[in-house]
Amino acid sequence: MNTKITPAHQSKPAYIYVRQSTLAQVRHNHESTERQYALQDKALAMGWPQRSIRVLDRDLGLSGAQISGREDFKTLVADVSMGQVGAVFALEVSRLARSNLDWHRLLELCALTQTLVIDADGCYDPGDFNDGLLLGLKGTMAQAELHFLRGRLLGGKLNKAQKGELRFPLPVGFCYDDQGRTVVDPDDEVRGAVQLVFRLFQETGSAYAVIQRFAHDGLSFPKRAYGGAWAGKLVWGRLSHARVLSLIRNPSYAGTYVFGRYQYAKSITPEGEVRKNMRAVPMPDWRVHLREHHEGYITVEEFEQNRQRLANNRTNGEGTVLSGAAREGLALLQGLLLCSTCGRALTVRYQGNGGIYPIYECRWQRREGLATKNCITVRTDLLDDAICDEVFKALKPAEIELALAALNDIEQRDQAIMRQWQMRIERAEYECALAERRYEEVDPSNRLVAASLERRWNAALLHLNEIKAQAVTFQNQKARVVSAEQKTKILALARDLPRVWRAPTTQPKDRKRMLRLLIRDITVEKLACTRQVVLHVRWQGGACSDTTLALPIPIADRLRYPPPIVERVRELSHQLSDPQIVQTLNQQGLLSSRGLPFTLAMIKWIRYRYGIPSVCLMRPGEITVQQLAERLAVSIHVVHYWIKHGVIEARQLDGRGPWWITITDEQDQQLRDRVRTSAHLKDHLSKSQL
């Protein structure tokens, strides 16, 4: 009996800690697990009763490098800290913890609570200096052992990877041959699906457009299962956006062997635990990068272009100013325009009746509080039409070649899609034939197995018929068979590219893709003093050109009467009345600012707005109503009453306007007598004199 074990230790429970580092060790290394469970016999032999022995085995399959996830180790530490444990049994003390932090914390708690640590080598009292020193040394060596093992394993993997011989799960479209070399998948349908992804991305320039095309055409994409009952088998399903990104970013499809694309990075959680997270490593930091290692689906140059295109498609990327992918919307130059004032990308704002009137604007400085108005605000149709005209000029010499290339691309794309449907039918026929052979080979008397195989055969037949029906439907609706006559018509249309460009059947996204093939970016400079916009176009080939546009006149200026009309009205006002001016202007064929014939109200507004006096057509000896009323000291209403009843003679131009009165000395005296004899006018005269 060990002298370190006292009745006080035996009066407390004995904890047996059982742990294996990985699930593979739990599954295959049964001897180590059995030896750890056998520590119960050792605890019985040392004097602990059966009821006081507790086995902690919930940490099987977990690494001891950290405490996170090991619930039984946390339980052990908690019970030891409360002095409820007499001894801790482990096959090796390194089984308790591989981290020095966790290991020394447990030792300190055991020393404070006088808990023993027992392994296959002996019994240790952490409170004793020599035993504590020995346990600390064992913990340090256990951690060093991990470092040595990891270094040897990683060194061997790196050495093998530098030769391109390290095997790892290959992406879909590749497999290993009998000599362990990486080769393209022998399955034609798999190769066709992978090639179609890269081809569609080359055409559309967007990963979302690729998955939309697959979904629109009813195509499936394979993935290879690893582990379990489906290990090594292909599973066909829907193509996702993440799968497209993984294909485009994987250098294996360019025939490049890479090791070290991802690595673990440690971080501390808010709870204080150390976590390992997988993160991508920049391309210059990849440990192994072997070009032309195997046959690929694309070239290295195409791989670099695809990566750059994905980076340009990001609208929130650091340093990304313009977006390279053609997006939805009516604005053709979206993602190509730069502001000459602040260098930011111009955005599109849809306004008007339901947002059908888009405009280009740059409001970054206004949004940041650096200015009180937008840098640039201009209608989209002005810039789009100007750039389209420049593109037509650039494409005119090569319109026929472009039409032929586009026609060939359409035919090849349709052939690739139909080839995928044909291979899908062939695969379904093979599965149907396989199910038929299995049904025919079974013993007819074994009805249980025969019935199950018959159901599988029927299901395979139904699946085959369904795929054939879908392929026929797709061929009738989507496939294009271009005859010689149709090719002649297409080439004829190519000679009139502007008409094809503006055709209702041409989608805005297709126009945007064509523009991005020719134009890299456009810097917009607005000249406020001359009301002009200068477009500095940078073409894909590196050439630059400038286009100057005149901005439309504001609505207020367009509705304002031009100076020649105002001057013409001023000249006519010296001799003609307003109705005569209207008649003269209309006879001369002049129109108003709205393009309408002149009216009397228009002439009066022009005279009022520009201070043009009307012509004076009074004859010698004529006076106005006001002058006569002042001479006789009566109201103007009395004068109008006399005019109405013919008491005095007066005339009016064209039945409107002021009255002009002709009166003799005799009529003047008669009117004065009339005023004196009239009682009503006499009262009015006396009141006015007062």
mmCIF file with all atom_site columns, C-alpha atoms in Angstrom, residues 486-663:
data_model
loop_
_atom_site.group_PDB
_atom_site.id
_atom_site.type_symbol
_atom_site.label_atom_id
_atom_site.label_alt_id
_atom_site.label_comp_id
_atom_site.label_asym_id
_atom_site.label_entity_id
_atom_site.label_seq_id
_atom_site.pdbx_PDB_ins_code
_atom_site.Cartn_x
_atom_site.Cartn_y
_atom_site.Cartn_z
_atom_site.occupancy
_atom_site.B_iso_or_equiv
_atom_site.pdbx_formal_charge
_atom_site.auth_seq_id
_atom_site.auth_comp_id
_atom_site.auth_asym_id
_atom_site.auth_atom_id
_atom_site.pdbx_PDB_model_num
ATOM 1   C CA . GLN A 1 486 ? -31.594 32.485  -90.963 1.00 0.00 ? 486 GLN A CA 1
ATOM 2   C CA . LYS A 1 487 ? -27.822 32.964  -90.968 1.00 0.00 ? 487 LYS A CA 1
ATOM 3   C CA . THR A 1 488 ? -28.179 35.180  -94.033 1.00 0.00 ? 488 THR A CA 1
ATOM 4   C CA . LYS A 1 489 ? -30.813 37.273  -92.254 1.00 0.00 ? 489 LYS A CA 1
ATOM 5   C CA . ILE A 1 490 ? -28.650 37.597  -89.147 1.00 0.00 ? 490 ILE A CA 1
ATOM 6   C CA . LEU A 1 491 ? -25.692 38.756  -91.211 1.00 0.00 ? 491 LEU A CA 1
ATOM 7   C CA . ALA A 1 492 ? -27.955 41.268  -92.922 1.00 0.00 ? 492 ALA A CA 1
ATOM 8   C CA . LEU A 1 493 ? -29.026 42.573  -89.541 1.00 0.00 ? 493 LEU A CA 1
ATOM 9   C CA . ALA A 1 494 ? -25.379 42.942  -88.566 1.00 0.00 ? 494 ALA A CA 1
ATOM 10  C CA . ARG A 1 495 ? -25.024 45.597  -91.252 1.00 0.00 ? 495 ARG A CA 1
ATOM 11  C CA . ASP A 1 496 ? -27.609 47.610  -89.375 1.00 0.00 ? 496 ASP A CA 1
ATOM 12  C CA . LEU A 1 497 ? -26.293 47.190  -85.841 1.00 0.00 ? 497 LEU A CA 1
ATOM 13  C CA . PRO A 1 498 ? -28.075 50.277  -84.388 1.00 0.00 ? 498 PRO A CA 1
ATOM 14  C CA . ARG A 1 499 ? -31.460 48.822  -85.337 1.00 0.00 ? 499 ARG A CA 1
ATOM 15  C CA . VAL A 1 500 ? -30.616 45.500  -83.705 1.00 0.00 ? 500 VAL A CA 1
ATOM 16  C CA . TRP A 1 501 ? -29.261 47.328  -80.657 1.00 0.00 ? 501 TRP A CA 1
ATOM 17  C CA . ARG A 1 502 ? -32.501 49.278  -80.178 1.00 0.00 ? 502 ARG A CA 1
ATOM 18  C CA . ALA A 1 503 ? -34.811 46.344  -80.935 1.00 0.00 ? 503 ALA A CA 1
ATOM 19  C CA . PRO A 1 504 ? -37.342 45.530  -78.154 1.00 0.00 ? 504 PRO A CA 1
ATOM 20  C CA . THR A 1 505 ? -36.101 41.923  -78.085 1.00 0.00 ? 505 THR A CA 1
ATOM 21  C CA . THR A 1 506 ? -32.575 43.002  -77.064 1.00 0.00 ? 506 THR A CA 1
ATOM 22  C CA . GLN A 1 507 ? -32.369 42.953  -73.284 1.00 0.00 ? 507 GLN A CA 1
ATOM 23  C CA . PRO A 1 508 ? -30.647 45.811  -71.377 1.00 0.00 ? 508 PRO A CA 1
ATOM 24  C CA . LYS A 1 509 ? -28.334 43.315  -69.665 1.00 0.00 ? 509 LYS A CA 1
ATOM 25  C CA . ASP A 1 510 ? -27.080 42.097  -73.068 1.00 0.00 ? 510 ASP A CA 1
ATOM 26  C CA . ARG A 1 511 ? -26.327 45.682  -74.096 1.00 0.00 ? 511 ARG A CA 1
ATOM 27  C CA . LYS A 1 512 ? -24.422 46.229  -70.847 1.00 0.00 ? 512 LYS A CA 1
ATOM 28  C CA . ARG A 1 513 ? -22.305 43.115  -71.412 1.00 0.00 ? 513 ARG A CA 1
ATOM 29  C CA . MET A 1 514 ? -21.378 44.295  -74.888 1.00 0.00 ? 514 MET A CA 1
ATOM 30  C CA . LEU A 1 515 ? -20.396 47.715  -73.556 1.00 0.00 ? 515 LEU A CA 1
ATOM 31  C CA . ARG A 1 516 ? -18.182 46.143  -70.880 1.00 0.00 ? 516 ARG A CA 1
ATOM 32  C CA . LEU A 1 517 ? -16.352 44.176  -73.545 1.00 0.00 ? 517 LEU A CA 1
ATOM 33  C CA . LEU A 1 518 ? -15.349 47.449  -75.202 1.00 0.00 ? 518 LEU A CA 1
ATOM 34  C CA . ILE A 1 519 ? -15.218 50.095  -72.454 1.00 0.00 ? 519 ILE A CA 1
ATOM 35  C CA . ARG A 1 520 ? -13.216 49.974  -69.230 1.00 0.00 ? 520 ARG A CA 1
ATOM 36  C CA . ASP A 1 521 ? -14.551 53.128  -67.567 1.00 0.00 ? 521 ASP A CA 1
ATOM 37  C CA . ILE A 1 522 ? -15.874 56.617  -68.321 1.00 0.00 ? 522 ILE A CA 1
ATOM 38  C CA . THR A 1 523 ? -15.010 59.759  -66.358 1.00 0.00 ? 523 THR A CA 1
ATOM 39  C CA . VAL A 1 524 ? -17.817 62.325  -66.394 1.00 0.00 ? 524 VAL A CA 1
ATOM 40  C CA . GLU A 1 525 ? -16.849 66.013  -66.209 1.00 0.00 ? 525 GLU A CA 1
ATOM 41  C CA . LYS A 1 526 ? -19.622 68.595  -65.973 1.00 0.00 ? 526 LYS A CA 1
ATOM 42  C CA . LEU A 1 527 ? -18.904 72.134  -67.231 1.00 0.00 ? 527 LEU A CA 1
ATOM 43  C CA . ALA A 1 528 ? -21.403 74.331  -65.418 1.00 0.00 ? 528 ALA A CA 1
ATOM 44  C CA . CYS A 1 529 ? -20.384 77.564  -67.140 1.00 0.00 ? 529 CYS A CA 1
ATOM 45  C CA . THR A 1 530 ? -21.147 76.264  -70.646 1.00 0.00 ? 530 THR A CA 1
ATOM 46  C CA . ARG A 1 531 ? -23.826 73.730  -69.690 1.00 0.00 ? 531 ARG A CA 1
ATOM 47  C CA . GLN A 1 532 ? -21.864 70.846  -71.192 1.00 0.00 ? 532 GLN A CA 1
ATOM 48  C CA . VAL A 1 533 ? -20.734 67.370  -70.126 1.00 0.00 ? 533 VAL A CA 1
ATOM 49  C CA . VAL A 1 534 ? -17.422 65.898  -71.253 1.00 0.00 ? 534 VAL A CA 1
ATOM 50  C CA . LEU A 1 535 ? -17.172 62.074  -71.300 1.00 0.00 ? 535 LEU A CA 1
ATOM 51  C CA . HIS A 1 536 ? -13.591 60.803  -71.055 1.00 0.00 ? 536 HIS A CA 1
ATOM 52  C CA . VAL A 1 537 ? -13.897 57.228  -72.389 1.00 0.00 ? 537 VAL A CA 1
ATOM 53  C CA . ARG A 1 538 ? -11.160 54.687  -71.656 1.00 0.00 ? 538 ARG A CA 1
ATOM 54  C CA . TRP A 1 539 ? -11.503 51.680  -73.952 1.00 0.00 ? 539 TRP A CA 1
ATOM 55  C CA . GLN A 1 540 ? -10.433 48.143  -73.087 1.00 0.00 ? 540 GLN A CA 1
ATOM 56  C CA . GLY A 1 541 ? -7.500  48.297  -75.472 1.00 0.00 ? 541 GLY A CA 1
ATOM 57  C CA . GLY A 1 542 ? -6.050  51.307  -73.650 1.00 0.00 ? 542 GLY A CA 1
ATOM 58  C CA . ALA A 1 543 ? -7.141  54.006  -76.085 1.00 0.00 ? 543 ALA A CA 1
ATOM 59  C CA . CYS A 1 544 ? -8.929  57.119  -74.776 1.00 0.00 ? 544 CYS A CA 1
ATOM 60  C CA . SER A 1 545 ? -11.429 59.446  -76.410 1.00 0.00 ? 545 SER A CA 1
ATOM 61  C CA . ASP A 1 546 ? -13.482 62.456  -75.349 1.00 0.00 ? 546 ASP A CA 1
ATOM 62  C CA . THR A 1 547 ? -17.112 63.210  -76.172 1.00 0.00 ? 547 THR A CA 1
ATOM 63  C CA . THR A 1 548 ? -18.736 66.562  -75.415 1.00 0.00 ? 548 THR A CA 1
ATOM 64  C CA . LEU A 1 549 ? -22.498 66.803  -74.885 1.00 0.00 ? 549 LEU A CA 1
ATOM 65  C CA . ALA A 1 550 ? -24.686 69.876  -74.519 1.00 0.00 ? 550 ALA A CA 1
ATOM 66  C CA . LEU A 1 551 ? -27.007 69.671  -71.547 1.00 0.00 ? 551 LEU A CA 1
ATOM 67  C CA . PRO A 1 552 ? -30.688 70.383  -72.217 1.00 0.00 ? 552 PRO A CA 1
ATOM 68  C CA . ILE A 1 553 ? -31.976 73.837  -71.363 1.00 0.00 ? 553 ILE A CA 1
ATOM 69  C CA . PRO A 1 554 ? -33.990 73.989  -68.113 1.00 0.00 ? 554 PRO A CA 1
ATOM 70  C CA . ILE A 1 555 ? -37.766 74.018  -68.460 1.00 0.00 ? 555 ILE A CA 1
ATOM 71  C CA . ALA A 1 556 ? -37.977 77.620  -67.258 1.00 0.00 ? 556 ALA A CA 1
ATOM 72  C CA . ASP A 1 557 ? -35.560 78.745  -69.971 1.00 0.00 ? 557 ASP A CA 1
ATOM 73  C CA . ARG A 1 558 ? -37.322 76.666  -72.618 1.00 0.00 ? 558 ARG A CA 1
ATOM 74  C CA . LEU A 1 559 ? -40.700 78.260  -71.769 1.00 0.00 ? 559 LEU A CA 1
ATOM 75  C CA . ARG A 1 560 ? -39.244 81.770  -71.691 1.00 0.00 ? 560 ARG A CA 1
ATOM 76  C CA . TYR A 1 561 ? -39.915 83.786  -74.888 1.00 0.00 ? 561 TYR A CA 1
ATOM 77  C CA . PRO A 1 562 ? -36.731 84.171  -76.925 1.00 0.00 ? 562 PRO A CA 1
ATOM 78  C CA . PRO A 1 563 ? -35.238 87.674  -77.334 1.00 0.00 ? 563 PRO A CA 1
ATOM 79  C CA . PRO A 1 564 ? -36.107 87.928  -81.066 1.00 0.00 ? 564 PRO A CA 1
ATOM 80  C CA . ILE A 1 565 ? -39.828 87.520  -80.316 1.00 0.00 ? 565 ILE A CA 1
ATOM 81  C CA . VAL A 1 566 ? -39.676 90.100  -77.515 1.00 0.00 ? 566 VAL A CA 1
ATOM 82  C CA . GLU A 1 567 ? -37.908 92.596  -79.787 1.00 0.00 ? 567 GLU A CA 1
ATOM 83  C CA . ARG A 1 568 ? -40.425 91.947  -82.550 1.00 0.00 ? 568 ARG A CA 1
ATOM 84  C CA . VAL A 1 569 ? -43.335 92.708  -80.175 1.00 0.00 ? 569 VAL A CA 1
ATOM 85  C CA . ARG A 1 570 ? -41.526 95.857  -79.022 1.00 0.00 ? 570 ARG A CA 1
ATOM 86  C CA . GLU A 1 571 ? -41.215 97.093  -82.606 1.00 0.00 ? 571 GLU A CA 1
ATOM 87  C CA . LEU A 1 572 ? -44.852 96.378  -83.496 1.00 0.00 ? 572 LEU A CA 1
ATOM 88  C CA . SER A 1 573 ? -46.117 98.047  -80.308 1.00 0.00 ? 573 SER A CA 1
ATOM 89  C CA . HIS A 1 574 ? -45.071 101.444 -81.693 1.00 0.00 ? 574 HIS A CA 1
ATOM 90  C CA . GLN A 1 575 ? -47.665 101.234 -84.486 1.00 0.00 ? 575 GLN A CA 1
ATOM 91  C CA . LEU A 1 576 ? -50.139 98.396  -83.852 1.00 0.00 ? 576 LEU A CA 1
ATOM 92  C CA . SER A 1 577 ? -52.528 97.444  -81.135 1.00 0.00 ? 577 SER A CA 1
ATOM 93  C CA . ASP A 1 578 ? -52.351 94.108  -79.315 1.00 0.00 ? 578 ASP A CA 1
ATOM 94  C CA . PRO A 1 579 ? -54.916 92.327  -81.564 1.00 0.00 ? 579 PRO A CA 1
ATOM 95  C CA . GLN A 1 580 ? -53.105 93.600  -84.616 1.00 0.00 ? 580 GLN A CA 1
ATOM 96  C CA . ILE A 1 581 ? -49.799 92.374  -83.210 1.00 0.00 ? 581 ILE A CA 1
ATOM 97  C CA . VAL A 1 582 ? -51.326 88.908  -82.686 1.00 0.00 ? 582 VAL A CA 1
ATOM 98  C CA . GLN A 1 583 ? -52.608 88.849  -86.252 1.00 0.00 ? 583 GLN A CA 1
ATOM 99  C CA . THR A 1 584 ? -49.269 90.019  -87.658 1.00 0.00 ? 584 THR A CA 1
ATOM 100 C CA . LEU A 1 585 ? -47.164 87.439  -85.776 1.00 0.00 ? 585 LEU A CA 1
ATOM 101 C CA . ASN A 1 586 ? -49.449 84.564  -86.752 1.00 0.00 ? 586 ASN A CA 1
ATOM 102 C CA . GLN A 1 587 ? -49.425 85.671  -90.404 1.00 0.00 ? 587 GLN A CA 1
ATOM 103 C CA . GLN A 1 588 ? -45.620 85.604  -90.333 1.00 0.00 ? 588 GLN A CA 1
ATOM 104 C CA . GLY A 1 589 ? -45.688 81.974  -89.089 1.00 0.00 ? 589 GLY A CA 1
ATOM 105 C CA . LEU A 1 590 ? -44.049 82.669  -85.743 1.00 0.00 ? 590 LEU A CA 1
ATOM 106 C CA . LEU A 1 591 ? -44.875 80.393  -82.786 1.00 0.00 ? 591 LEU A CA 1
ATOM 107 C CA . SER A 1 592 ? -44.707 80.769  -79.040 1.00 0.00 ? 592 SER A CA 1
ATOM 108 C CA . SER A 1 593 ? -42.160 79.044  -76.766 1.00 0.00 ? 593 SER A CA 1
ATOM 109 C CA . ARG A 1 594 ? -44.525 76.064  -76.508 1.00 0.00 ? 594 ARG A CA 1
ATOM 110 C CA . GLY A 1 595 ? -44.905 75.869  -80.279 1.00 0.00 ? 595 GLY A CA 1
ATOM 111 C CA . LEU A 1 596 ? -48.450 77.339  -80.319 1.00 0.00 ? 596 LEU A CA 1
ATOM 112 C CA . PRO A 1 597 ? -49.936 80.294  -82.262 1.00 0.00 ? 597 PRO A CA 1
ATOM 113 C CA . PHE A 1 598 ? -49.903 83.636  -80.488 1.00 0.00 ? 598 PHE A CA 1
ATOM 114 C CA . THR A 1 599 ? -52.949 84.878  -78.570 1.00 0.00 ? 599 THR A CA 1
ATOM 115 C CA . LEU A 1 600 ? -53.912 88.238  -77.079 1.00 0.00 ? 600 LEU A CA 1
ATOM 116 C CA . ALA A 1 601 ? -53.057 86.988  -73.555 1.00 0.00 ? 601 ALA A CA 1
ATOM 117 C CA . MET A 1 602 ? -49.541 86.095  -74.703 1.00 0.00 ? 602 MET A CA 1
ATOM 118 C CA . ILE A 1 603 ? -48.909 89.563  -76.123 1.00 0.00 ? 603 ILE A CA 1
ATOM 119 C CA . LYS A 1 604 ? -50.211 91.226  -72.962 1.00 0.00 ? 604 LYS A CA 1
ATOM 120 C CA . TRP A 1 605 ? -47.935 89.000  -70.838 1.00 0.00 ? 605 TRP A CA 1
ATOM 121 C CA . ILE A 1 606 ? -44.905 89.886  -72.979 1.00 0.00 ? 606 ILE A CA 1
ATOM 122 C CA . ARG A 1 607 ? -45.628 93.613  -72.661 1.00 0.00 ? 607 ARG A CA 1
ATOM 123 C CA . TYR A 1 608 ? -46.126 93.257  -68.884 1.00 0.00 ? 608 TYR A CA 1
ATOM 124 C CA . ARG A 1 609 ? -43.072 91.031  -68.333 1.00 0.00 ? 609 ARG A CA 1
ATOM 125 C CA . TYR A 1 610 ? -40.680 93.191  -70.354 1.00 0.00 ? 610 TYR A CA 1
ATOM 126 C CA . GLY A 1 611 ? -42.282 96.620  -69.703 1.00 0.00 ? 611 GLY A CA 1
ATOM 127 C CA . ILE A 1 612 ? -43.340 97.349  -73.295 1.00 0.00 ? 612 ILE A CA 1
ATOM 128 C CA . PRO A 1 613 ? -45.904 100.194 -73.479 1.00 0.00 ? 613 PRO A CA 1
ATOM 129 C CA . SER A 1 614 ? -48.897 99.858  -75.786 1.00 0.00 ? 614 SER A CA 1
ATOM 130 C CA . VAL A 1 615 ? -49.323 102.138 -78.797 1.00 0.00 ? 615 VAL A CA 1
ATOM 131 C CA . CYS A 1 616 ? -51.240 105.454 -78.330 1.00 0.00 ? 616 CYS A CA 1
ATOM 132 C CA . LEU A 1 617 ? -53.950 105.783 -81.072 1.00 0.00 ? 617 LEU A CA 1
ATOM 133 C CA . MET A 1 618 ? -55.841 108.829 -79.744 1.00 0.00 ? 618 MET A CA 1
ATOM 134 C CA . ARG A 1 619 ? -56.861 111.431 -82.338 1.00 0.00 ? 619 ARG A CA 1
ATOM 135 C CA . PRO A 1 620 ? -56.226 115.117 -81.823 1.00 0.00 ? 620 PRO A CA 1
ATOM 136 C CA . GLY A 1 621 ? -58.948 116.665 -79.691 1.00 0.00 ? 621 GLY A CA 1
ATOM 137 C CA . GLU A 1 622 ? -59.951 113.349 -78.018 1.00 0.00 ? 622 GLU A CA 1
ATOM 138 C CA . ILE A 1 623 ? -59.885 112.981 -74.259 1.00 0.00 ? 623 ILE A CA 1
ATOM 139 C CA . THR A 1 624 ? -60.272 110.032 -71.903 1.00 0.00 ? 624 THR A CA 1
ATOM 140 C CA . VAL A 1 625 ? -63.088 109.251 -69.506 1.00 0.00 ? 625 VAL A CA 1
ATOM 141 C CA . GLN A 1 626 ? -60.962 110.279 -66.546 1.00 0.00 ? 626 GLN A CA 1
ATOM 142 C CA . GLN A 1 627 ? -60.071 113.608 -68.078 1.00 0.00 ? 627 GLN A CA 1
ATOM 143 C CA . LEU A 1 628 ? -63.737 114.449 -68.782 1.00 0.00 ? 628 LEU A CA 1
ATOM 144 C CA . ALA A 1 629 ? -64.777 113.405 -65.266 1.00 0.00 ? 629 ALA A CA 1
ATOM 145 C CA . GLU A 1 630 ? -62.152 115.687 -63.727 1.00 0.00 ? 630 GLU A CA 1
ATOM 146 C CA . ARG A 1 631 ? -63.142 118.605 -65.985 1.00 0.00 ? 631 ARG A CA 1
ATOM 147 C CA . LEU A 1 632 ? -66.828 118.361 -64.964 1.00 0.00 ? 632 LEU A CA 1
ATOM 148 C CA . ALA A 1 633 ? -66.104 117.257 -61.377 1.00 0.00 ? 633 ALA A CA 1
ATOM 149 C CA . VAL A 1 634 ? -68.256 114.136 -61.686 1.00 0.00 ? 634 VAL A CA 1
ATOM 150 C CA . SER A 1 635 ? -67.652 110.457 -61.247 1.00 0.00 ? 635 SER A CA 1
ATOM 151 C CA . ILE A 1 636 ? -66.329 108.318 -64.101 1.00 0.00 ? 636 ILE A CA 1
ATOM 152 C CA . HIS A 1 637 ? -69.499 106.236 -63.717 1.00 0.00 ? 637 HIS A CA 1
ATOM 153 C CA . VAL A 1 638 ? -71.533 109.319 -64.790 1.00 0.00 ? 638 VAL A CA 1
ATOM 154 C CA . VAL A 1 639 ? -69.358 109.614 -67.891 1.00 0.00 ? 639 VAL A CA 1
ATOM 155 C CA . HIS A 1 640 ? -69.846 105.914 -68.708 1.00 0.00 ? 640 HIS A CA 1
ATOM 156 C CA . TYR A 1 641 ? -73.610 106.445 -68.218 1.00 0.00 ? 641 TYR A CA 1
ATOM 157 C CA . TRP A 1 642 ? -73.586 109.320 -70.748 1.00 0.00 ? 642 TRP A CA 1
ATOM 158 C CA . ILE A 1 643 ? -71.617 107.167 -73.215 1.00 0.00 ? 643 ILE A CA 1
ATOM 159 C CA . LYS A 1 644 ? -74.018 104.280 -72.826 1.00 0.00 ? 644 LYS A CA 1
ATOM 160 C CA . HIS A 1 645 ? -77.103 106.452 -73.446 1.00 0.00 ? 645 HIS A CA 1
ATOM 161 C CA . GLY A 1 646 ? -75.530 108.428 -76.299 1.00 0.00 ? 646 GLY A CA 1
ATOM 162 C CA . VAL A 1 647 ? -75.302 111.741 -74.477 1.00 0.00 ? 647 VAL A CA 1
ATOM 163 C CA . ILE A 1 648 ? -71.675 112.154 -75.598 1.00 0.00 ? 648 ILE A CA 1
ATOM 164 C CA . GLU A 1 649 ? -69.785 110.731 -78.567 1.00 0.00 ? 649 GLU A CA 1
ATOM 165 C CA . ALA A 1 650 ? -66.986 108.207 -77.810 1.00 0.00 ? 650 ALA A CA 1
ATOM 166 C CA . ARG A 1 651 ? -65.153 105.402 -79.626 1.00 0.00 ? 651 ARG A CA 1
ATOM 167 C CA . GLN A 1 652 ? -63.369 102.186 -78.618 1.00 0.00 ? 652 GLN A CA 1
ATOM 168 C CA . LEU A 1 653 ? -60.834 100.072 -80.580 1.00 0.00 ? 653 LEU A CA 1
ATOM 169 C CA . ASP A 1 654 ? -62.261 96.732  -81.691 1.00 0.00 ? 654 ASP A CA 1
ATOM 170 C CA . GLY A 1 655 ? -64.984 96.910  -79.080 1.00 0.00 ? 655 GLY A CA 1
ATOM 171 C CA . ARG A 1 656 ? -62.521 96.713  -76.144 1.00 0.00 ? 656 ARG A CA 1
ATOM 172 C CA . GLY A 1 657 ? -60.064 98.868  -74.323 1.00 0.00 ? 657 GLY A CA 1
ATOM 173 C CA . PRO A 1 658 ? -60.405 102.512 -73.146 1.00 0.00 ? 658 PRO A CA 1
ATOM 174 C CA . TRP A 1 659 ? -62.980 104.996 -74.416 1.00 0.00 ? 659 TRP A CA 1
ATOM 175 C CA . TRP A 1 660 ? -61.829 108.077 -76.314 1.00 0.00 ? 660 TRP A CA 1
ATOM 176 C CA . ILE A 1 661 ? -64.267 111.020 -76.234 1.00 0.00 ? 661 ILE A CA 1
ATOM 177 C CA . THR A 1 662 ? -64.630 113.870 -78.754 1.00 0.00 ? 662 THR A CA 1
ATOM 178 C CA . ILE A 1 663 ? -66.427 116.942 -77.303 1.00 0.00 ? 663 ILE A CA 1
#
